[in-house]
PDB file of N, CA and C in Angstrom:
ATOM      1  N   MET A 125      -9.937 -23.602 -29.877  1.00  0.00           N
ATOM      2  CA  MET A 125      -8.611 -23.176 -29.577  1.00  0.00           C
ATOM      3  C   MET A 125      -8.098 -21.807 -29.181  1.00  0.00           C
ATOM      4  N   ILE A 126      -7.458 -21.651 -28.344  1.00  0.00           N
ATOM      5  CA  ILE A 126      -7.186 -20.342 -27.464  1.00  0.00           C
ATOM      6  C   ILE A 126      -6.892 -19.244 -28.304  1.00  0.00           C
ATOM      7  N   THR A 127      -7.134 -17.994 -28.361  1.00  0.00           N
ATOM      8  CA  THR A 127      -7.085 -17.076 -28.837  1.00  0.00           C
ATOM      9  C   THR A 127      -6.333 -16.328 -27.909  1.00  0.00           C
ATOM     10  N   ILE A 128      -5.226 -15.096 -28.164  1.00  0.00           N
ATOM     11  CA  ILE A 128      -5.648 -13.627 -27.401  1.00  0.00           C
ATOM     12  C   ILE A 128      -5.657 -13.129 -28.470  1.00  0.00           C
ATOM     13  N   LYS A 129      -5.954 -11.544 -28.331  1.00  0.00           N
ATOM     14  CA  LYS A 129      -5.187 -11.019 -29.033  1.00  0.00           C
ATOM     15  C   LYS A 129      -4.416  -9.943 -27.864  1.00  0.00           C
ATOM     16  N   ILE A 130      -3.358  -8.748 -29.022  1.00  0.00           N
ATOM     17  CA  ILE A 130      -2.056  -8.288 -28.273  1.00  0.00           C
ATOM     18  C   ILE A 130      -2.678  -6.700 -28.655  1.00  0.00           C
ATOM     19  N   ARG A 131      -3.174  -5.926 -27.783  1.00  0.00           N
ATOM     20  CA  ARG A 131      -3.550  -4.826 -28.750  1.00  0.00           C
ATOM     21  C   ARG A 131      -2.778  -4.098 -28.963  1.00  0.00           C
ATOM     22  N   ASN A 132      -3.069  -2.950 -29.132  1.00  0.00           N
ATOM     23  CA  ASN A 132      -1.262  -1.821 -29.192  1.00  0.00           C
ATOM     24  C   ASN A 132      -0.704  -1.140 -27.360  1.00  0.00           C
ATOM     25  N   GLY A 133       0.328  -0.887 -27.584  1.00  0.00           N
ATOM     26  CA  GLY A 133       1.142  -1.000 -26.306  1.00  0.00           C
ATOM     27  C   GLY A 133       0.818  -1.977 -25.408  1.00  0.00           C
ATOM     28  N   GLN A 134       0.162  -3.134 -25.186  1.00  0.00           N
ATOM     29  CA  GLN A 134       0.248  -4.022 -24.163  1.00  0.00           C
ATOM     30  C   GLN A 134       1.336  -4.970 -23.936  1.00  0.00           C
ATOM     31  N   ASP A 135       1.965  -4.679 -23.007  1.00  0.00           N
ATOM     32  CA  ASP A 135       2.862  -5.873 -22.102  1.00  0.00           C
ATOM     33  C   ASP A 135       2.989  -6.943 -23.047  1.00  0.00           C
ATOM     34  N   PRO A 136       4.016  -7.929 -23.591  1.00  0.00           N
ATOM     35  CA  PRO A 136       4.063  -8.829 -24.261  1.00  0.00           C
ATOM     36  C   PRO A 136       3.675  -9.740 -22.921  1.00  0.00           C
ATOM     37  N   ASN A 137       5.187  -9.270 -21.803  1.00  0.00           N
ATOM     38  CA  ASN A 137       5.020 -10.375 -20.980  1.00  0.00           C
ATOM     39  C   ASN A 137       3.157 -10.281 -20.007  1.00  0.00           C
ATOM     40  N   LYS A 138       2.773  -9.840 -19.819  1.00  0.00           N
ATOM     41  CA  LYS A 138       1.487  -9.886 -19.389  1.00  0.00           C
ATOM     42  C   LYS A 138       0.464 -10.569 -20.225  1.00  0.00           C
ATOM     43  N   VAL A 139       0.954 -10.584 -21.539  1.00  0.00           N
ATOM     44  CA  VAL A 139      -0.270 -11.394 -22.716  1.00  0.00           C
ATOM     45  C   VAL A 139       0.564 -12.872 -22.550  1.00  0.00           C
ATOM     46  N   PHE A 140       1.499 -13.035 -21.968  1.00  0.00           N
ATOM     47  CA  PHE A 140       2.132 -14.605 -22.230  1.00  0.00           C
ATOM     48  C   PHE A 140       1.753 -14.876 -20.418  1.00  0.00           C
ATOM     49  N   GLN A 141       1.667 -14.518 -19.614  1.00  0.00           N
ATOM     50  CA  GLN A 141       1.180 -14.826 -18.374  1.00  0.00           C
ATOM     51  C   GLN A 141      -0.252 -15.348 -18.686  1.00  0.00           C
ATOM     52  N   LYS A 142      -1.202 -13.998 -18.818  1.00  0.00           N
ATOM     53  CA  LYS A 142      -2.467 -14.177 -19.241  1.00  0.00           C
ATOM     54  C   LYS A 142      -2.699 -15.499 -20.096  1.00  0.00           C
ATOM     55  N   LEU A 143      -1.983 -15.895 -21.434  1.00  0.00           N
ATOM     56  CA  LEU A 143      -2.067 -17.187 -21.959  1.00  0.00           C
ATOM     57  C   LEU A 143      -2.159 -18.402 -21.130  1.00  0.00           C
ATOM     58  N   LYS A 144      -0.630 -18.096 -20.403  1.00  0.00           N
ATOM     59  CA  LYS A 144      -0.299 -19.180 -19.288  1.00  0.00           C
ATOM     60  C   LYS A 144      -1.384 -19.672 -18.022  1.00  0.00           C
ATOM     61  N   ASN A 145      -1.648 -18.959 -17.922  1.00  0.00           N
ATOM     62  CA  ASN A 145      -3.237 -18.822 -16.328  1.00  0.00           C
ATOM     63  C   ASN A 145      -4.175 -19.692 -17.111  1.00  0.00           C
ATOM     64  N   ILE A 146      -4.523 -19.212 -18.690  1.00  0.00           N
ATOM     65  CA  ILE A 146      -5.708 -20.020 -19.110  1.00  0.00           C
ATOM     66  C   ILE A 146      -5.192 -21.491 -19.700  1.00  0.00           C
ATOM     67  N   LEU A 147      -4.274 -21.674 -19.936  1.00  0.00           N
ATOM     68  CA  LEU A 147      -3.609 -22.857 -19.794  1.00  0.00           C
ATOM     69  C   LEU A 147      -3.412 -23.692 -18.758  1.00  0.00           C
ATOM     70  N   ILE A 148      -3.201 -23.346 -17.728  1.00  0.00           N
ATOM     71  CA  ILE A 148      -3.554 -24.378 -16.409  1.00  0.00           C
ATOM     72  C   ILE A 148      -4.360 -24.524 -16.300  1.00  0.00           C
ATOM     73  N   ASN A 149      -5.614 -23.519 -16.316  1.00  0.00           N
ATOM     74  CA  ASN A 149      -7.382 -23.434 -16.208  1.00  0.00           C
ATOM     75  C   ASN A 149      -7.756 -24.787 -17.122  1.00  0.00           C
ATOM     76  N   GLU A 150      -7.297 -25.017 -17.956  1.00  0.00           N
ATOM     77  CA  GLU A 150      -8.236 -25.510 -18.829  1.00  0.00           C
ATOM     78  C   GLU A 150      -7.572 -27.231 -18.588  1.00  0.00           C
ATOM     79  N   GLY A 151      -5.539 -27.302 -17.633  1.00  0.00           N
ATOM     80  CA  GLY A 151      -5.287 -28.595 -17.354  1.00  0.00           C
ATOM     81  C   GLY A 151      -4.676 -28.577 -18.493  1.00  0.00           C
ATOM     82  N   LEU A 152      -4.439 -28.400 -19.820  1.00  0.00           N
ATOM     83  CA  LEU A 152      -3.824 -28.351 -20.839  1.00  0.00           C
ATOM     84  C   LEU A 152      -2.025 -29.285 -20.164  1.00  0.00           C
ATOM     85  N   PHE A 153      -1.379 -28.356 -19.227  1.00  0.00           N
ATOM     86  CA  PHE A 153      -0.153 -29.021 -18.748  1.00  0.00           C
ATOM     87  C   PHE A 153      -0.353 -30.473 -17.873  1.00  0.00           C
ATOM     88  N   GLU A 154      -0.958 -30.450 -17.120  1.00  0.00           N
ATOM     89  CA  GLU A 154      -1.479 -31.835 -16.082  1.00  0.00           C
ATOM     90  C   GLU A 154      -1.708 -32.951 -17.972  1.00  0.00           C
ATOM     91  N   GLU A 155      -2.494 -32.294 -18.466  1.00  0.00           N
ATOM     92  CA  GLU A 155      -2.322 -33.814 -19.525  1.00  0.00           C
ATOM     93  C   GLU A 155      -1.390 -33.721 -20.418  1.00  0.00           C
ATOM     94  N   LEU A 156      -0.409 -32.916 -20.639  1.00  0.00           N
ATOM     95  CA  LEU A 156       0.801 -33.123 -21.330  1.00  0.00           C
ATOM     96  C   LEU A 156       1.921 -34.212 -20.339  1.00  0.00           C
ATOM     97  N   LYS A 157       1.803 -33.673 -19.506  1.00  0.00           N
ATOM     98  CA  LYS A 157       2.730 -34.261 -18.146  1.00  0.00           C
ATOM     99  C   LYS A 157       1.809 -35.903 -18.760  1.00  0.00           C
ATOM    100  N   LYS A 158       0.959 -36.185 -18.458  1.00  0.00           N
ATOM    101  CA  LYS A 158      -0.085 -37.657 -18.142  1.00  0.00           C
ATOM    102  C   LYS A 158       1.084 -38.023 -19.423  1.00  0.00           C
ATOM    103  N   ARG A 159       0.383 -37.777 -20.523  1.00  0.00           N
ATOM    104  CA  ARG A 159       0.930 -37.706 -21.998  1.00  0.00           C
ATOM    105  C   ARG A 159       2.505 -38.226 -22.240  1.00  0.00           C
ATOM    106  N   LYS A 160       3.208 -37.885 -21.318  1.00  0.00           N
ATOM    107  CA  LYS A 160       4.404 -37.271 -21.502  1.00  0.00           C
ATOM    108  C   LYS A 160       4.587 -38.626 -22.198  1.00  0.00           C
ATOM    109  N   SER A 161       4.355 -40.306 -20.746  1.00  0.00           N
ATOM    110  CA  SER A 161       5.068 -41.168 -21.323  1.00  0.00           C
ATOM    111  C   SER A 161       3.905 -42.285 -20.599  1.00  0.00           C
ATOM    112  N   PHE A 162       4.196 -43.660 -21.012  1.00  0.00           N
ATOM    113  CA  PHE A 162       3.193 -44.367 -21.360  1.00  0.00           C
ATOM    114  C   PHE A 162       3.123 -45.125 -19.419  1.00  0.00           C
ATOM    115  N   VAL A 163       1.894 -45.329 -18.775  1.00  0.00           N
ATOM    116  CA  VAL A 163       1.666 -45.844 -17.395  1.00  0.00           C
ATOM    117  C   VAL A 163       1.365 -46.937 -17.214  1.00  0.00           C
ATOM    118  N   LYS A 164       1.803 -47.916 -16.676  1.00  0.00           N
ATOM    119  CA  LYS A 164       0.691 -49.730 -16.810  1.00  0.00           C
ATOM    120  C   LYS A 164      -0.502 -49.315 -16.113  1.00  0.00           C
ATOM    121  N   ALA A 165      -2.257 -49.781 -16.241  1.00  0.00           N
ATOM    122  CA  ALA A 165      -2.745 -49.732 -15.710  1.00  0.00           C
ATOM    123  C   ALA A 165      -2.657 -49.962 -14.072  1.00  0.00           C
ATOM    124  N   SER A 166      -1.897 -51.425 -14.008  1.00  0.00           N
ATOM    125  CA  SER A 166      -1.467 -51.493 -12.414  1.00  0.00           C
ATOM    126  C   SER A 166      -1.051 -50.287 -11.791  1.00  0.00           C
ATOM    127  N   LYS A 167      -0.153 -49.421 -12.619  1.00  0.00           N
ATOM    128  CA  LYS A 167       0.882 -48.605 -11.560  1.00  0.00           C
ATOM    129  C   LYS A 167      -0.331 -47.551 -11.872  1.00  0.00           C
ATOM    130  N   LYS A 168      -0.961 -46.923 -12.386  1.00  0.00           N
ATOM    131  CA  LYS A 168      -1.730 -46.039 -12.248  1.00  0.00           C
ATOM    132  C   LYS A 168      -3.037 -46.247 -11.307  1.00  0.00           C
ATOM    133  N   LYS A 169      -3.232 -47.773 -11.262  1.00  0.00           N
ATOM    134  CA  LYS A 169      -4.049 -48.251  -9.893  1.00  0.00           C
ATOM    135  C   LYS A 169      -3.393 -47.612  -8.310  1.00  0.00           C
ATOM    136  N   ARG A 170      -2.362 -48.061  -8.404  1.00  0.00           N
ATOM    137  CA  ARG A 170      -1.673 -48.645  -6.766  1.00  0.00           C
ATOM    138  C   ARG A 170      -1.231 -46.736  -6.773  1.00  0.00           C
ATOM    139  N   LEU A 171      -0.560 -46.015  -7.943  1.00  0.00           N
ATOM    140  CA  LEU A 171      -0.893 -44.410  -7.609  1.00  0.00           C
ATOM    141  C   LEU A 171      -1.996 -43.825  -7.038  1.00  0.00           C
ATOM    142  N   LYS A 172      -2.767 -44.223  -7.348  1.00  0.00           N
ATOM    143  CA  LYS A 172      -4.512 -43.527  -7.087  1.00  0.00           C
ATOM    144  C   LYS A 172      -5.060 -44.373  -5.767  1.00  0.00           C
ATOM    145  N   ARG A 173      -4.584 -44.991  -5.432  1.00  0.00           N
ATOM    146  CA  ARG A 173      -4.705 -45.701  -3.854  1.00  0.00           C
ATOM    147  C   ARG A 173      -3.599 -45.058  -2.999  1.00  0.00           C
ATOM    148  N   GLU A 174      -2.871 -44.638  -3.325  1.00  0.00           N
ATOM    149  CA  GLU A 174      -1.533 -44.240  -2.024  1.00  0.00           C
ATOM    150  C   GLU A 174      -2.176 -42.606  -2.533  1.00  0.00           C
ATOM    151  N   ASN A 175      -2.380 -41.880  -3.629  1.00  0.00           N
ATOM    152  CA  ASN A 175      -2.862 -40.398  -3.416  1.00  0.00           C
ATOM    153  C   ASN A 175      -4.070 -40.524  -2.389  1.00  0.00           C
ATOM    154  N   ALA A 176      -4.725 -41.653  -2.623  1.00  0.00           N
ATOM    155  CA  ALA A 176      -6.049 -41.336  -1.737  1.00  0.00           C
ATOM    156  C   ALA A 176      -5.763 -41.732   0.012  1.00  0.00           C
ATOM    157  N   ALA A 177      -4.730 -42.079  -0.095  1.00  0.00           N
ATOM    158  CA  ALA A 177      -4.356 -42.812   1.337  1.00  0.00           C
ATOM    159  C   ALA A 177      -3.941 -41.307   1.555  1.00  0.00           C
ATOM    160  N   LYS A 178      -3.355 -40.570   0.798  1.00  0.00           N
ATOM    161  CA  LYS A 178      -2.506 -39.245   1.325  1.00  0.00           C
ATOM    162  C   LYS A 178      -2.989 -38.288   1.549  1.00  0.00           C
ATOM    163  N   GLN A 179      -4.606 -37.757   0.889  1.00  0.00           N
ATOM    164  CA  GLN A 179      -5.841 -37.045   0.764  1.00  0.00           C
ATOM    165  C   GLN A 179      -6.090 -37.389   2.502  1.00  0.00           C
ATOM    166  N   ARG A 180      -6.518 -38.827   2.158  1.00  0.00           N
ATOM    167  CA  ARG A 180      -7.325 -39.361   4.207  1.00  0.00           C
ATOM    168  C   ARG A 180      -6.917 -38.349   4.326  1.00  0.00           C
ATOM    169  N   ILE A 181      -5.441 -38.283   5.033  1.00  0.00           N
ATOM    170  CA  ILE A 181      -4.013 -38.248   6.359  1.00  0.00           C
ATOM    171  C   ILE A 181      -4.058 -36.644   6.402  1.00  0.00           C
ATOM    172  N   LYS A 182      -4.243 -36.416   4.622  1.00  0.00           N
ATOM    173  CA  LYS A 182      -4.832 -34.543   4.896  1.00  0.00           C
ATOM    174  C   LYS A 182      -6.287 -34.005   5.527  1.00  0.00           C
ATOM    175  N   ASP A 183      -6.732 -34.649   4.979  1.00  0.00           N
ATOM    176  CA  ASP A 183      -7.933 -34.267   5.702  1.00  0.00           C
ATOM    177  C   ASP A 183      -8.276 -34.467   7.074  1.00  0.00           C
ATOM    178  N   PHE A 184      -7.684 -35.777   7.673  1.00  0.00           N
ATOM    179  CA  PHE A 184      -8.221 -36.248   8.518  1.00  0.00           C
ATOM    180  C   PHE A 184      -7.330 -34.725   9.757  1.00  0.00           C
ATOM    181  N   ARG A 185      -5.979 -34.675   9.721  1.00  0.00           N
ATOM    182  CA  ARG A 185      -5.109 -33.597  10.388  1.00  0.00           C
ATOM    183  C   ARG A 185      -5.842 -32.162  10.354  1.00  0.00           C
ATOM    184  N   LYS A 186      -6.738 -31.782   9.141  1.00  0.00           N
ATOM    185  CA  LYS A 186      -7.496 -30.567   8.873  1.00  0.00           C
ATOM    186  C   LYS A 186      -8.222 -31.028   9.905  1.00  0.00           C
ATOM    187  N   LEU A 187      -9.113 -31.910  10.119  1.00  0.00           N
ATOM    188  CA  LEU A 187     -10.469 -31.636  10.665  1.00  0.00           C
ATOM    189  C   LEU A 187     -10.354 -31.487  11.822  1.00  0.00           C
ATOM    190  N   VAL A 188      -8.955 -32.334  12.903  1.00  0.00           N
ATOM    191  CA  VAL A 188      -8.359 -32.071  14.172  1.00  0.00           C
ATOM    192  C   VAL A 188      -8.291 -30.696  14.577  1.00  0.00           C
ATOM    193  N   ARG A 189      -7.196 -30.032  13.072  1.00  0.00           N
ATOM    194  CA  ARG A 189      -6.533 -27.952  12.674  1.00  0.00           C
ATOM    195  C   ARG A 189      -7.754 -27.883  13.782  1.00  0.00           C
ATOM    196  N   LYS A 190      -9.545 -28.295  12.780  1.00  0.00           N
ATOM    197  CA  LYS A 190     -10.360 -27.053  13.217  1.00  0.00           C
ATOM    198  C   LYS A 190     -10.642 -27.085  14.960  1.00  0.00           C
ATOM    199  N   ALA A 191     -10.580 -28.284  14.801  1.00  0.00           N
ATOM    200  CA  ALA A 191     -11.106 -28.458  16.445  1.00  0.00           C
ATOM    201  C   ALA A 191     -10.537 -28.127  17.418  1.00  0.00           C
ATOM    202  N   GLU A 192      -9.624 -28.469  16.984  1.00  0.00           N
ATOM    203  CA  GLU A 192      -8.397 -27.734  17.733  1.00  0.00           C
ATOM    204  C   GLU A 192      -8.742 -26.167  18.258  1.00  0.00           C
ATOM    205  N   GLN A 193      -9.142 -25.574  17.075  1.00  0.00           N
ATOM    206  CA  GLN A 193      -9.378 -24.357  16.867  1.00  0.00           C
ATOM    207  C   GLN A 193     -10.610 -23.931  17.967  1.00  0.00           C
ATOM    208  N   GLU A 194     -11.651 -24.635  17.505  1.00  0.00           N
ATOM    209  CA  GLU A 194     -12.721 -24.040  18.202  1.00  0.00           C
ATOM    210  C   GLU A 194     -12.797 -24.872  19.704  1.00  0.00           C
ATOM    211  N   ASP A 195     -12.248 -25.618  20.161  1.00  0.00           N
ATOM    212  CA  ASP A 195     -11.831 -25.701  21.418  1.00  0.00           C
ATOM    213  C   ASP A 195     -11.081 -24.186  21.744  1.00  0.00           C
ATOM    214  N   GLN A 196     -10.317 -23.760  21.477  1.00  0.00           N
ATOM    215  CA  GLN A 196      -9.417 -22.141  21.804  1.00  0.00           C
ATOM    216  C   GLN A 196     -10.981 -21.355  22.243  1.00  0.00           C
ATOM    217  N   TYR A 197     -11.293 -21.766  21.083  1.00  0.00           N
ATOM    218  CA  TYR A 197     -12.297 -20.174  21.438  1.00  0.00           C
ATOM    219  C   TYR A 197     -13.810 -20.691  22.974  1.00  0.00           C
TER     220      TYR A 197
END
């Protein structure tokens, strides 16, 4: 259970932002998004495969950019 104590004179907006950051770091919002609706196993596999392909492209582009920067020096 996550608890945050509010001290006297502390800005409620800052406390709320701190709570939000903790929940984001815990992965709560991602979990809620996943559980919002049922996703069939076949669709999960397809999405996982598509995301892996996108990540490979991103990694390749990053590698190319890094190599180009090293060539400039």
